[in-house]
Short mmCIF file of C-alpha atoms and ligand atoms in Angstrom, two decimals:
data_model
loop_
_atom_site.label_atom_id
_atom_site.label_comp_id
_atom_site.label_asym_id
_atom_site.label_seq_id
_atom_site.Cartn_x
_atom_site.Cartn_y
_atom_site.Cartn_z
CA MET K 1 39.69 26.06 -115.02
CA GLN K 2 38.87 23.54 -117.75
CA LYS K 3 37.59 25.15 -120.92
CA SER K 4 34.12 24.03 -121.91
CA PRO K 5 33.85 22.05 -125.15
CA TRP K 6 33.25 24.22 -128.24
CA TRP K 7 29.85 22.72 -128.95
CA GLN K 8 28.47 23.79 -125.59
CA HIS K 9 28.63 27.47 -126.46
CA SER K 10 27.82 27.06 -130.13
CA VAL K 11 25.05 28.24 -132.36
CA ILE K 12 24.72 25.53 -135.00
CA TYR K 13 23.43 26.53 -138.44
CA GLU K 14 21.81 23.81 -140.51
CA ILE K 15 22.53 23.98 -144.23
CA TYR K 16 20.29 22.00 -146.54
CA PRO K 17 22.95 21.78 -149.23
CA ARG K 18 20.63 21.47 -152.24
CA SER K 19 19.20 24.88 -151.43
CA PHE K 20 22.02 27.02 -150.08
CA GLN K 21 24.11 28.07 -153.09
CA ASP K 22 24.58 26.60 -156.54
CA SER K 23 28.06 27.15 -157.98
CA ASN K 24 27.93 25.11 -161.19
CA GLY K 25 24.66 26.16 -162.76
CA ASP K 26 22.64 22.97 -162.39
CA GLY K 27 19.96 24.51 -160.17
CA ILE K 28 21.07 22.51 -157.11
CA GLY K 29 23.27 23.82 -154.31
CA ASP K 30 26.70 22.30 -153.81
CA LEU K 31 29.87 22.28 -151.70
CA ASN K 32 31.65 25.03 -153.61
CA GLY K 33 28.52 27.10 -153.19
CA ILE K 34 28.79 26.71 -149.44
CA VAL K 35 32.44 27.81 -149.56
CA ALA K 36 31.37 30.96 -151.39
CA ARG K 37 28.96 31.84 -148.57
CA LEU K 38 31.09 31.04 -145.54
CA ASP K 39 31.93 34.67 -144.88
CA TYR K 40 28.23 35.39 -144.62
CA LEU K 41 28.03 32.81 -141.84
CA VAL K 42 31.03 34.26 -140.08
CA LYS K 43 29.38 37.68 -140.18
CA LEU K 44 26.14 36.20 -138.87
CA GLY K 45 28.17 34.92 -135.95
CA VAL K 46 27.27 31.23 -135.92
CA ASP K 47 29.88 28.74 -134.70
CA ALA K 48 29.20 25.53 -136.58
CA VAL K 49 27.48 24.28 -139.70
CA TRP K 50 25.56 21.04 -139.88
CA ILE K 51 25.24 19.92 -143.48
CA SER K 52 22.44 17.53 -144.44
CA PRO K 53 23.66 14.42 -146.32
CA ILE K 54 26.12 14.92 -149.16
CA TYR K 55 26.98 11.25 -149.74
CA PRO K 56 26.44 9.39 -153.02
CA SER K 57 22.74 8.72 -153.25
CA PRO K 58 20.01 8.04 -155.81
CA MET K 59 18.22 10.90 -153.98
CA ALA K 60 14.95 9.03 -153.44
CA ASP K 61 14.85 10.90 -150.11
CA PHE K 62 17.30 13.63 -151.14
CA GLY K 63 20.39 12.11 -149.63
CA TYR K 64 18.82 10.32 -146.66
CA ASP K 65 19.18 7.22 -148.83
CA VAL K 66 22.94 6.68 -148.74
CA ALA K 67 24.66 4.48 -151.33
CA ASP K 68 28.21 4.99 -150.02
CA TYR K 69 28.97 6.26 -146.52
CA CYS K 70 32.48 7.39 -147.44
CA GLY K 71 31.96 9.39 -150.62
CA ILE K 72 30.51 12.61 -151.98
CA ASP K 73 27.67 12.69 -154.46
CA PRO K 74 28.72 14.33 -157.75
CA ILE K 75 25.69 16.63 -157.47
CA PHE K 76 27.45 18.26 -154.54
CA GLY K 77 31.05 17.99 -155.79
CA THR K 78 34.07 15.78 -155.25
CA MET K 79 36.00 14.55 -152.25
CA ASP K 80 38.57 17.26 -152.98
CA ASP K 81 35.78 19.85 -152.90
CA PHE K 82 34.75 18.45 -149.54
CA LYS K 83 38.29 18.67 -148.16
CA HIS K 84 38.55 22.21 -149.46
CA LEU K 85 35.26 23.13 -147.79
CA LEU K 86 36.36 21.59 -144.51
CA ALA K 87 39.64 23.51 -144.62
CA GLU K 88 37.81 26.76 -145.40
CA VAL K 89 35.36 26.13 -142.56
CA HIS K 90 38.19 25.52 -140.11
CA SER K 91 40.29 28.41 -141.32
CA ARG K 92 37.41 30.71 -140.32
CA GLY K 93 37.20 29.21 -136.85
CA LEU K 94 33.95 27.43 -137.67
CA ARG K 95 33.16 23.74 -137.08
CA MET K 96 31.57 21.21 -139.37
CA ILE K 97 28.97 18.62 -138.38
CA LEU K 98 27.93 15.98 -140.89
CA ASP K 99 24.69 14.06 -141.06
CA PHE K 100 25.04 10.35 -140.38
CA VAL K 101 22.21 8.07 -141.50
CA PRO K 102 22.55 4.77 -139.64
CA ASN K 103 19.02 3.39 -139.66
CA HIS K 104 18.84 2.64 -143.36
CA THR K 105 20.85 2.68 -146.56
CA SER K 106 19.75 3.21 -150.13
CA ASP K 107 18.52 0.12 -151.97
CA TYR K 108 21.40 0.93 -154.33
CA HIS K 109 23.98 0.50 -151.58
CA PRO K 110 26.25 -2.43 -152.56
CA TRP K 111 25.49 -4.01 -149.17
CA PHE K 112 21.79 -4.19 -149.97
CA ILE K 113 22.37 -5.30 -153.54
CA GLU K 114 24.33 -8.23 -152.12
CA SER K 115 21.87 -8.84 -149.31
CA ARG K 116 18.87 -9.12 -151.59
CA SER K 117 20.69 -11.31 -154.12
CA SER K 118 20.29 -14.57 -152.18
CA ARG K 119 19.25 -15.88 -148.80
CA MET K 120 22.72 -17.38 -148.50
CA ASN K 121 24.61 -14.17 -149.20
CA PRO K 122 27.01 -13.22 -146.37
CA LYS K 123 25.35 -9.79 -146.21
CA ARG K 124 21.82 -11.25 -146.00
CA ASP K 125 21.67 -10.60 -142.27
CA TRP K 126 22.88 -6.99 -142.68
CA TYR K 127 19.24 -6.05 -143.29
CA LEU K 128 15.99 -7.22 -141.72
CA TRP K 129 14.41 -10.03 -143.74
CA ARG K 130 11.29 -11.96 -142.68
CA ASP K 131 8.96 -14.57 -144.13
CA GLN K 132 5.98 -12.80 -142.63
CA PRO K 133 5.62 -9.04 -142.23
CA SER K 134 4.53 -7.52 -138.91
CA ASN K 135 1.93 -4.74 -138.96
CA TRP K 136 4.57 -1.99 -138.75
CA LEU K 137 4.01 1.10 -140.85
CA SER K 138 6.44 3.17 -142.86
CA ASN K 139 6.90 6.79 -141.80
CA PHE K 140 6.19 7.70 -145.40
CA GLY K 141 2.91 5.74 -145.60
CA GLY K 142 1.91 2.14 -146.15
CA SER K 143 3.47 -1.04 -144.79
CA ALA K 144 7.06 -0.91 -143.56
CA TRP K 145 7.67 -4.26 -145.27
CA GLU K 146 8.37 -4.84 -148.95
CA PHE K 147 8.15 -8.25 -150.57
CA ASP K 148 11.20 -9.03 -152.67
CA GLU K 149 10.55 -11.47 -155.52
CA THR K 150 14.15 -12.65 -155.90
CA THR K 151 14.34 -14.38 -152.55
CA ARG K 152 10.64 -14.37 -151.66
CA GLN K 153 10.99 -12.65 -148.30
CA TYR K 154 10.03 -9.23 -146.94
CA TYR K 155 12.56 -6.58 -145.94
CA LEU K 156 11.91 -3.78 -143.46
CA HIS K 157 11.97 -0.12 -144.46
CA SER K 158 10.94 2.41 -141.81
CA PHE K 159 10.87 5.05 -144.56
CA LEU K 160 10.74 4.53 -148.35
CA LYS K 161 11.08 1.07 -149.83
CA GLN K 162 14.24 2.50 -151.41
CA GLN K 163 15.58 2.88 -147.83
CA PRO K 164 15.98 -0.64 -146.37
CA ASP K 165 16.68 -0.71 -142.61
CA LEU K 166 20.05 -2.03 -141.50
CA ASN K 167 20.27 -4.77 -138.89
CA TRP K 168 22.25 -3.17 -136.08
CA ARG K 169 22.23 -6.41 -134.09
CA ASN K 170 24.73 -7.74 -136.61
CA PRO K 171 28.29 -7.01 -135.39
CA ASP K 172 29.60 -6.63 -138.95
CA VAL K 173 27.10 -3.85 -139.64
CA LYS K 174 28.23 -2.10 -136.50
CA ALA K 175 31.88 -2.43 -137.43
CA ALA K 176 31.36 -1.19 -140.99
CA MET K 177 29.27 1.78 -139.90
CA PHE K 178 31.68 2.74 -137.14
CA ASP K 179 34.50 2.66 -139.65
CA ALA K 180 32.54 5.11 -141.77
CA LEU K 181 32.35 7.44 -138.76
CA ARG K 182 36.09 7.07 -138.24
CA PHE K 183 36.71 7.89 -141.89
CA TRP K 184 35.10 11.34 -141.56
CA LEU K 185 36.43 11.98 -138.06
CA GLY K 186 39.90 11.18 -139.40
CA LEU K 187 39.43 13.83 -142.09
CA GLY K 188 38.72 16.34 -139.34
CA VAL K 189 34.93 16.54 -139.24
CA ASP K 190 33.85 17.91 -135.85
CA GLY K 191 30.87 15.70 -135.19
CA PHE K 192 27.66 14.12 -136.40
CA ARG K 193 23.97 14.69 -136.32
CA VAL K 194 22.59 11.15 -136.25
CA ASP K 195 19.43 10.59 -138.27
CA VAL K 196 16.45 8.97 -136.46
CA MET K 197 18.60 7.81 -133.56
CA TRP K 198 15.62 6.42 -131.65
CA LEU K 199 14.66 4.06 -134.46
CA MET K 200 17.97 2.25 -134.93
CA ILE K 201 17.04 -0.98 -133.10
CA LYS K 202 13.75 -2.84 -133.41
CA ASP K 203 12.09 -5.50 -131.32
CA ASP K 204 13.99 -8.76 -131.81
CA GLN K 205 10.68 -10.65 -132.14
CA PHE K 206 9.09 -8.11 -134.51
CA ARG K 207 5.91 -8.03 -132.43
CA ASP K 208 2.93 -6.18 -133.88
CA ASN K 209 2.45 -2.57 -132.80
CA PRO K 210 -0.77 -1.78 -130.91
CA PRO K 211 -3.42 0.53 -132.40
CA ASN K 212 -3.22 4.21 -131.54
CA PRO K 213 -6.47 5.21 -129.81
CA GLY K 214 -5.68 8.86 -130.65
CA TYR K 215 -5.63 8.27 -134.42
CA ARG K 216 -8.10 10.34 -136.43
CA LEU K 217 -9.01 10.03 -140.09
CA GLY K 218 -7.10 12.48 -142.24
CA GLN K 219 -3.88 12.05 -140.23
CA PRO K 220 -0.85 10.45 -141.90
CA SER K 221 -1.42 6.70 -142.03
CA ASN K 222 1.55 5.76 -139.83
CA ASN K 223 -0.26 7.41 -136.90
CA ARG K 224 -2.68 4.47 -136.88
CA LEU K 225 -0.33 2.46 -134.66
CA LEU K 226 1.79 3.23 -131.62
CA PRO K 227 5.40 2.42 -132.57
CA VAL K 228 6.01 0.45 -129.37
CA TYR K 229 8.03 -2.35 -130.96
CA SER K 230 9.59 -0.47 -133.86
CA SER K 231 11.15 2.48 -132.02
CA ASP K 232 12.88 3.56 -128.79
CA ARG K 233 13.77 -0.01 -127.82
CA PRO K 234 15.87 -0.42 -124.65
CA GLU K 235 18.79 -1.89 -126.61
CA VAL K 236 19.25 1.34 -128.54
CA HIS K 237 21.13 2.90 -125.63
CA GLN K 238 23.98 0.42 -125.84
CA LEU K 239 24.32 1.27 -129.47
CA VAL K 240 24.29 5.02 -128.87
CA ALA K 241 26.96 4.56 -126.19
CA ALA K 242 29.08 2.55 -128.63
CA MET K 243 28.69 5.27 -131.26
CA ARG K 244 29.69 7.89 -128.73
CA ALA K 245 32.76 5.85 -127.81
CA VAL K 246 33.81 5.92 -131.47
CA VAL K 247 33.34 9.68 -131.66
CA ASP K 248 35.31 10.04 -128.42
CA GLU K 249 38.27 8.24 -129.97
CA PHE K 250 38.88 11.65 -131.55
CA PRO K 251 39.30 14.67 -129.30
CA ASP K 252 36.81 17.50 -129.21
CA ARG K 253 33.96 16.05 -131.30
CA VAL K 254 30.23 16.01 -130.76
CA LEU K 255 27.45 13.46 -131.17
CA ILE K 256 23.96 14.85 -131.70
CA GLY K 257 20.86 12.67 -131.97
CA GLU K 258 17.71 13.35 -133.94
CA ILE K 259 15.03 12.10 -131.56
CA TYR K 260 11.33 12.89 -131.60
CA LEU K 261 10.12 11.58 -128.23
CA PRO K 262 8.36 12.95 -125.15
CA VAL K 263 10.77 14.73 -122.87
CA GLN K 264 11.24 11.97 -120.26
CA GLN K 265 12.17 9.44 -122.93
CA LEU K 266 14.31 11.99 -124.75
CA MET K 267 16.46 12.47 -121.66
CA THR K 268 17.44 8.79 -121.60
CA TYR K 269 19.47 9.44 -124.77
CA TYR K 270 22.07 11.34 -122.76
CA GLY K 271 22.91 7.81 -121.66
CA ALA K 272 24.01 6.21 -118.42
CA GLY K 273 26.77 8.38 -116.93
CA LEU K 274 26.13 10.85 -119.77
CA LYS K 275 27.91 8.51 -122.16
CA GLY K 276 25.21 8.62 -124.82
CA ALA K 277 24.50 11.48 -127.18
CA ASN K 278 26.13 14.76 -126.15
CA LEU K 279 22.99 16.46 -127.38
CA PRO K 280 19.70 14.67 -127.96
CA PHE K 281 18.00 17.30 -130.11
CA ASN K 282 15.28 19.14 -128.20
CA PHE K 283 12.52 19.90 -130.71
CA GLN K 284 9.90 21.17 -128.31
CA LEU K 285 9.85 24.74 -129.60
CA LEU K 286 8.89 23.33 -132.99
CA GLN K 287 5.97 21.44 -131.59
CA CYS K 288 4.41 23.44 -128.79
CA ALA K 289 1.66 26.03 -129.15
CA TRP K 290 3.02 29.54 -129.63
CA SER K 291 1.84 31.13 -126.41
CA ALA K 292 3.66 32.40 -123.33
CA GLU K 293 1.99 29.73 -121.19
CA ALA K 294 2.88 26.83 -123.48
CA VAL K 295 6.49 27.93 -123.95
CA ALA K 296 6.93 28.55 -120.22
CA GLN K 297 5.73 25.03 -119.56
CA VAL K 298 8.06 23.58 -122.15
CA ILE K 299 11.04 25.43 -120.70
CA THR K 300 10.38 24.44 -117.09
CA GLY K 301 9.50 20.87 -118.07
CA TYR K 302 12.71 20.48 -120.07
CA GLU K 303 14.98 22.10 -117.49
CA GLY K 304 13.40 20.02 -114.74
CA ALA K 305 13.85 16.78 -116.63
CA LEU K 306 17.53 17.30 -117.58
CA PRO K 307 19.76 14.72 -115.92
CA ILE K 308 22.39 16.20 -113.61
CA GLY K 309 25.30 17.43 -115.68
CA ALA K 310 23.48 17.07 -119.01
CA TRP K 311 23.96 19.98 -121.38
CA PRO K 312 20.73 21.54 -122.68
CA ASN K 313 19.96 22.37 -126.29
CA TRP K 314 17.19 24.07 -128.23
CA VAL K 315 16.22 23.88 -131.90
CA LEU K 316 14.21 26.48 -133.82
CA GLY K 317 13.91 24.88 -137.23
CA ASN K 318 15.00 22.09 -139.54
CA HIS K 319 14.44 20.65 -143.00
CA ASP K 320 11.49 18.50 -141.84
CA GLN K 321 9.40 21.17 -140.11
CA PRO K 322 7.35 24.13 -141.29
CA ARG K 323 9.35 27.33 -141.06
CA MET K 324 8.96 29.38 -137.89
CA ALA K 325 7.97 32.58 -139.69
CA THR K 326 5.11 30.69 -141.33
CA ARG K 327 3.98 29.11 -138.08
CA VAL K 328 4.01 32.26 -135.97
CA GLY K 329 4.09 35.15 -138.44
CA PRO K 330 6.82 37.69 -139.20
CA SER K 331 6.72 39.74 -135.99
CA GLN K 332 6.62 36.69 -133.71
CA ALA K 333 9.50 35.22 -135.74
CA ARG K 334 11.59 38.00 -134.22
CA VAL K 335 10.36 37.06 -130.77
CA ALA K 336 11.27 33.45 -131.55
CA ALA K 337 14.79 34.57 -132.44
CA MET K 338 15.14 36.33 -129.11
CA LEU K 339 13.72 33.35 -127.26
CA LEU K 340 16.12 30.90 -128.89
CA LEU K 341 19.17 33.06 -128.40
CA THR K 342 18.54 33.75 -124.72
CA LEU K 343 17.96 30.11 -123.72
CA PRO K 344 20.78 28.11 -122.13
CA GLY K 345 22.93 25.57 -123.93
CA THR K 346 23.62 24.73 -127.55
CA LEU K 347 21.29 26.24 -130.13
CA THR K 348 20.41 25.08 -133.61
CA MET K 349 18.87 27.24 -136.32
CA TYR K 350 17.93 26.48 -139.90
CA TYR K 351 19.23 28.37 -142.95
CA GLY K 352 17.01 31.32 -143.87
CA GLU K 353 15.50 31.64 -140.40
CA GLU K 354 17.66 34.73 -139.99
CA LEU K 355 15.82 36.24 -142.97
CA GLY K 356 12.37 35.36 -141.68
CA MET K 357 12.04 33.03 -144.67
CA THR K 358 8.59 31.47 -144.93
CA ASN K 359 7.31 28.22 -146.41
CA VAL K 360 6.98 28.52 -150.15
CA PRO K 361 3.76 27.12 -151.64
CA ILE K 362 4.52 24.17 -153.94
CA ALA K 363 2.20 23.44 -156.83
CA PRO K 364 1.37 19.73 -157.37
CA GLU K 365 3.59 19.54 -160.47
CA GLN K 366 6.54 21.01 -158.50
CA VAL K 367 6.45 18.46 -155.68
CA GLN K 368 9.80 16.75 -155.05
CA ASP K 369 9.43 15.29 -151.57
CA PRO K 370 8.47 11.58 -151.47
CA ALA K 371 6.60 12.19 -148.20
CA GLU K 372 4.15 14.38 -150.14
CA LYS K 373 4.12 12.16 -153.23
CA ASN K 374 3.21 9.07 -151.19
CA GLU K 375 0.41 10.65 -149.20
CA PRO K 376 -0.61 13.82 -151.02
CA GLY K 377 -2.57 16.52 -149.26
CA LEU K 378 -1.99 15.42 -145.65
CA GLY K 379 0.54 18.16 -144.99
CA GLN K 380 3.46 15.73 -145.01
CA GLY K 381 5.45 17.49 -147.74
CA ARG K 382 8.68 19.19 -146.72
CA ASP K 383 9.45 21.01 -149.97
CA PRO K 384 7.96 24.31 -148.70
CA GLU K 385 10.69 24.63 -146.05
CA ARG K 386 13.50 23.50 -148.35
CA THR K 387 13.38 26.20 -151.02
CA PRO K 388 16.49 28.09 -152.18
CA MET K 389 18.13 30.71 -150.02
CA PRO K 390 17.44 34.19 -151.45
CA TRP K 391 20.73 36.07 -151.58
CA ASP K 392 19.75 39.10 -153.69
CA ASP K 393 17.03 40.40 -155.98
CA SER K 394 18.64 39.23 -159.22
CA HIS K 395 17.13 36.51 -161.39
CA CYS K 396 16.86 33.34 -159.24
CA ALA K 397 17.81 35.30 -156.14
CA GLY K 398 21.56 34.83 -156.60
CA PHE K 399 21.08 31.16 -155.74
CA THR K 400 21.65 29.76 -159.21
CA ALA K 401 22.13 30.74 -162.82
CA ALA K 402 19.82 27.93 -163.90
CA SER K 403 16.33 26.85 -163.06
CA PRO K 404 16.27 26.06 -159.31
CA TRP K 405 15.26 22.55 -158.19
CA LEU K 406 12.48 24.03 -156.03
CA PRO K 407 10.78 27.39 -156.60
CA ILE K 408 12.15 30.49 -154.94
CA GLY K 409 9.74 32.37 -152.67
CA ASP K 410 7.95 35.08 -154.67
CA ASP K 411 8.83 37.66 -152.00
CA TYR K 412 12.53 37.30 -152.79
CA ALA K 413 12.82 40.76 -154.38
CA SER K 414 12.48 42.26 -150.90
CA LEU K 415 13.26 39.28 -148.69
CA ASN K 416 16.86 38.54 -149.52
CA VAL K 417 20.21 38.81 -147.75
CA GLU K 418 21.34 41.92 -149.62
CA ALA K 419 18.12 43.84 -148.97
CA LEU K 420 17.94 42.86 -145.30
CA GLU K 421 21.57 43.78 -144.91
CA GLN K 422 20.77 47.33 -146.00
CA ASN K 423 17.82 47.62 -143.64
CA GLN K 424 19.29 48.23 -140.19
CA ASP K 425 16.07 47.15 -138.46
CA SER K 426 15.72 43.84 -140.28
CA ILE K 427 15.45 40.42 -138.70
CA LEU K 428 18.90 39.64 -140.11
CA HIS K 429 20.37 42.46 -138.02
CA LEU K 430 18.36 41.25 -135.04
CA TYR K 431 19.83 37.75 -135.36
CA ARG K 432 23.35 39.16 -135.61
CA ARG K 433 22.81 41.38 -132.63
CA LEU K 434 21.45 38.50 -130.52
CA ILE K 435 24.17 36.06 -131.53
CA GLY K 436 26.75 38.74 -130.79
CA LEU K 437 25.17 39.40 -127.39
CA ARG K 438 25.37 35.71 -126.56
CA ARG K 439 29.02 35.63 -127.52
CA SER K 440 29.92 38.58 -125.37
CA HIS K 441 27.85 37.45 -122.36
CA PRO K 442 28.61 33.82 -121.43
CA THR K 443 25.93 34.15 -118.73
CA LEU K 444 23.40 33.77 -121.55
CA VAL K 445 24.97 30.46 -122.57
CA LYS K 446 25.63 28.75 -119.32
CA ALA K 447 23.92 30.46 -116.40
CA LYS K 448 20.92 29.16 -114.60
CA LEU K 449 17.54 29.83 -116.11
CA ASP K 450 15.37 31.17 -113.38
CA VAL K 451 11.85 32.33 -112.54
CA VAL K 452 10.05 31.36 -115.71
CA THR K 453 6.54 32.81 -115.79
CA ALA K 454 3.80 33.62 -118.25
CA ASP K 455 1.40 36.46 -117.63
CA SER K 456 -0.84 38.51 -119.95
CA GLY K 457 0.81 36.94 -122.98
CA VAL K 458 4.32 37.79 -121.78
CA LEU K 459 6.91 35.09 -121.27
CA ARG K 460 9.46 36.18 -118.74
CA PHE K 461 12.60 34.58 -117.40
CA GLN K 462 15.91 35.51 -115.88
CA ARG K 463 19.43 34.37 -116.53
CA VAL K 464 21.47 34.74 -113.41
CA GLY K 465 25.20 34.20 -113.38
CA GLU K 466 28.10 36.63 -113.29
CA GLU K 467 25.60 39.03 -114.77
CA HIS K 468 21.85 39.24 -114.34
CA PHE K 469 19.51 39.38 -117.33
CA LEU K 470 15.76 39.69 -117.51
CA VAL K 471 14.13 38.49 -120.75
CA LEU K 472 10.59 39.64 -121.53
CA LEU K 473 8.84 38.33 -124.64
CA ASN K 474 5.44 39.62 -125.56
CA MET K 475 4.01 36.65 -127.42
CA SER K 476 0.66 38.32 -127.86
CA HIS K 477 -0.62 40.79 -130.42
CA ASN K 478 -1.46 43.40 -127.79
CA PRO K 479 0.70 45.94 -126.04
CA VAL K 480 1.17 45.30 -122.34
CA GLN K 481 2.63 47.01 -119.28
CA VAL K 482 5.02 44.89 -117.19
CA GLU K 483 6.73 45.32 -113.85
CA ILE K 484 10.50 45.23 -113.91
CA GLY K 485 13.43 46.12 -111.67
CA GLN K 486 16.02 48.60 -112.77
CA GLY K 487 18.40 48.12 -115.62
CA THR K 488 19.39 48.75 -119.21
CA ILE K 489 17.84 47.35 -122.38
CA LEU K 490 20.57 45.57 -124.33
CA VAL K 491 18.46 44.61 -127.29
CA CYS K 492 14.81 44.75 -128.27
CA THR K 493 13.14 42.92 -131.15
CA TYR K 494 12.34 46.24 -132.86
CA LEU K 495 16.04 47.18 -132.59
CA ASP K 496 15.20 50.69 -131.43
CA ARG K 497 15.63 50.77 -127.63
CA GLU K 498 19.23 49.86 -127.18
CA ALA K 499 20.88 51.33 -124.08
CA GLN K 500 17.57 52.67 -122.77
CA GLN K 501 17.55 52.87 -118.96
CA VAL K 502 14.42 51.33 -117.52
CA LYS K 503 12.94 51.25 -114.06
CA ASP K 504 9.91 49.77 -112.29
CA SER K 505 7.56 49.40 -115.21
CA LEU K 506 7.91 48.92 -118.95
CA HIS K 507 5.53 49.27 -121.87
CA LEU K 508 6.00 46.39 -124.32
CA ARG K 509 4.60 46.80 -127.81
CA ALA K 510 2.78 43.90 -129.48
CA ALA K 511 5.29 41.17 -130.29
CA GLU K 512 8.07 43.04 -128.56
CA GLY K 513 10.83 41.24 -126.75
CA VAL K 514 13.58 42.81 -124.69
CA VAL K 515 16.74 41.65 -122.97
CA ILE K 516 17.41 43.82 -119.95
CA GLN K 517 20.63 43.78 -118.01
CA LEU K 518 19.50 44.32 -114.45
CA ASP K 519 21.46 46.55 -112.13
CA GLN K 520 23.34 44.81 -109.35
CA SER K 521 21.09 46.46 -106.81
CA THR K 522 17.95 44.93 -108.25
CA GLU K 523 16.84 42.05 -106.10
CA LYS K 524 15.48 38.92 -107.67
CA LEU K 525 12.00 39.71 -108.87
CA LEU K 526 8.75 37.82 -108.58
C1 NOJ S 1 14.93 12.22 -140.71
C2 NOJ S 1 15.41 13.23 -141.71
O1 NOJ S 1 15.56 14.46 -141.09
C3 NOJ S 1 14.39 13.24 -142.83
O2 NOJ S 1 14.59 14.30 -143.71
C4 NOJ S 1 14.45 11.91 -143.54
O3 NOJ S 1 13.46 11.85 -144.54
C5 NOJ S 1 14.23 10.76 -142.55
N1 NOJ S 1 14.96 10.93 -141.32
C6 NOJ S 1 14.68 9.46 -143.15
O4 NOJ S 1 16.08 9.43 -143.20
#
């Protein structure tokens, strides 16, 4: 039988490199810091790391403004440090996924410097220049067009004005960017997470976007329009397929797309004949209400919409979204862990989730994120979910010897890796247990997800393959009695019912989740 690709049974762990581990005492995490913590990741049980951008950058958007696609920013280390990290990752049987930022470069990228220098410059057409701006809005507030005095035209920037959008209709741009992919693939990188994949191509006529009838005052200003002509254009799929073909020139790699779209549109990014993104990120758990009904709907909707043969994936957190433990509270964060790790497909978690890390309040004078600086007070800032990883209770939580670039959560004396390690009931142990369970029971990765229901605040589903699992998640704050078949509890969110034999009916405590291995004799329930 053909072995399934590594990424299909992987738990991917996102590292925001500025905040993981500082090794050189500048208050900012770096590549050697990551090396120092790889054994922690091995022990946690994850399979792959995705590292947010580490390329040379003026850091206007903390690395999502790339000034050289084939280098390493000195803040993070050197190319030799990168090669060392990659070797250390691989020697532990882990994989490495890099961030690729194709929609825009930094305004300091030599391509843009040339492009803006004259209308006649050969790289002029590498970016999107117009005499007249359309009404398109930047995702970080204000117009998406910036007037440039030198050549008296406007250039497009879907994000900051320091992030000019590339013109992917230009074949030279394509060739140069694909060569950058080949550069990293040639070094042995295992795949890419592609930034804002659904924005890469814009309407060729730059037509105005229509107003959004759902816009309400107080929302971020870019909600005023529906991005009909500036996102998810039909031509994007050709481009994604071409990108995938480049990745497929190298065996055993993965292409993941960052795509925030409704589920039907999201599915189109698997591409015709599944030749698009291997995994269009599925962010629904980050966006839906936290109730058994809402999550049940999301799961059935997603499963039902998956094209035949497409591999599912689920994401629990990332560097742009409020942390789960803040959204749902500490006890439901454990339920969220169990939910994620019992769903089918490839799973992505965000550093610190395994500690139940929460958003850290950021005082106005501490704000770093341009999204907050541009439109203060609208809840756009992402600093709260990007704060340093707390490793121990020493000064600066073992993250740095200097002053950290963002504040460390003031609960770090008790919420840190070392402390949670010593507490056998901690969320860290729960994550390890669940990841371990998934590894030892492939049914949880690949088997059919069946009979999804929500009742009395309990989300319930089955995974039926070589083995038969029943997952019960009490997403309410009340205890509840549920009907079950007969089986054995493999893990519970309180970590205190392992190996318990259960039959007929089960009392679930508030915010309790259980994975039950059903006996062979138990017929399909419900
Ligand atoms: C999505 C990234 O995740 C986000 O952090 C960044 O600001 C924008 N894309 C622009 O690159």
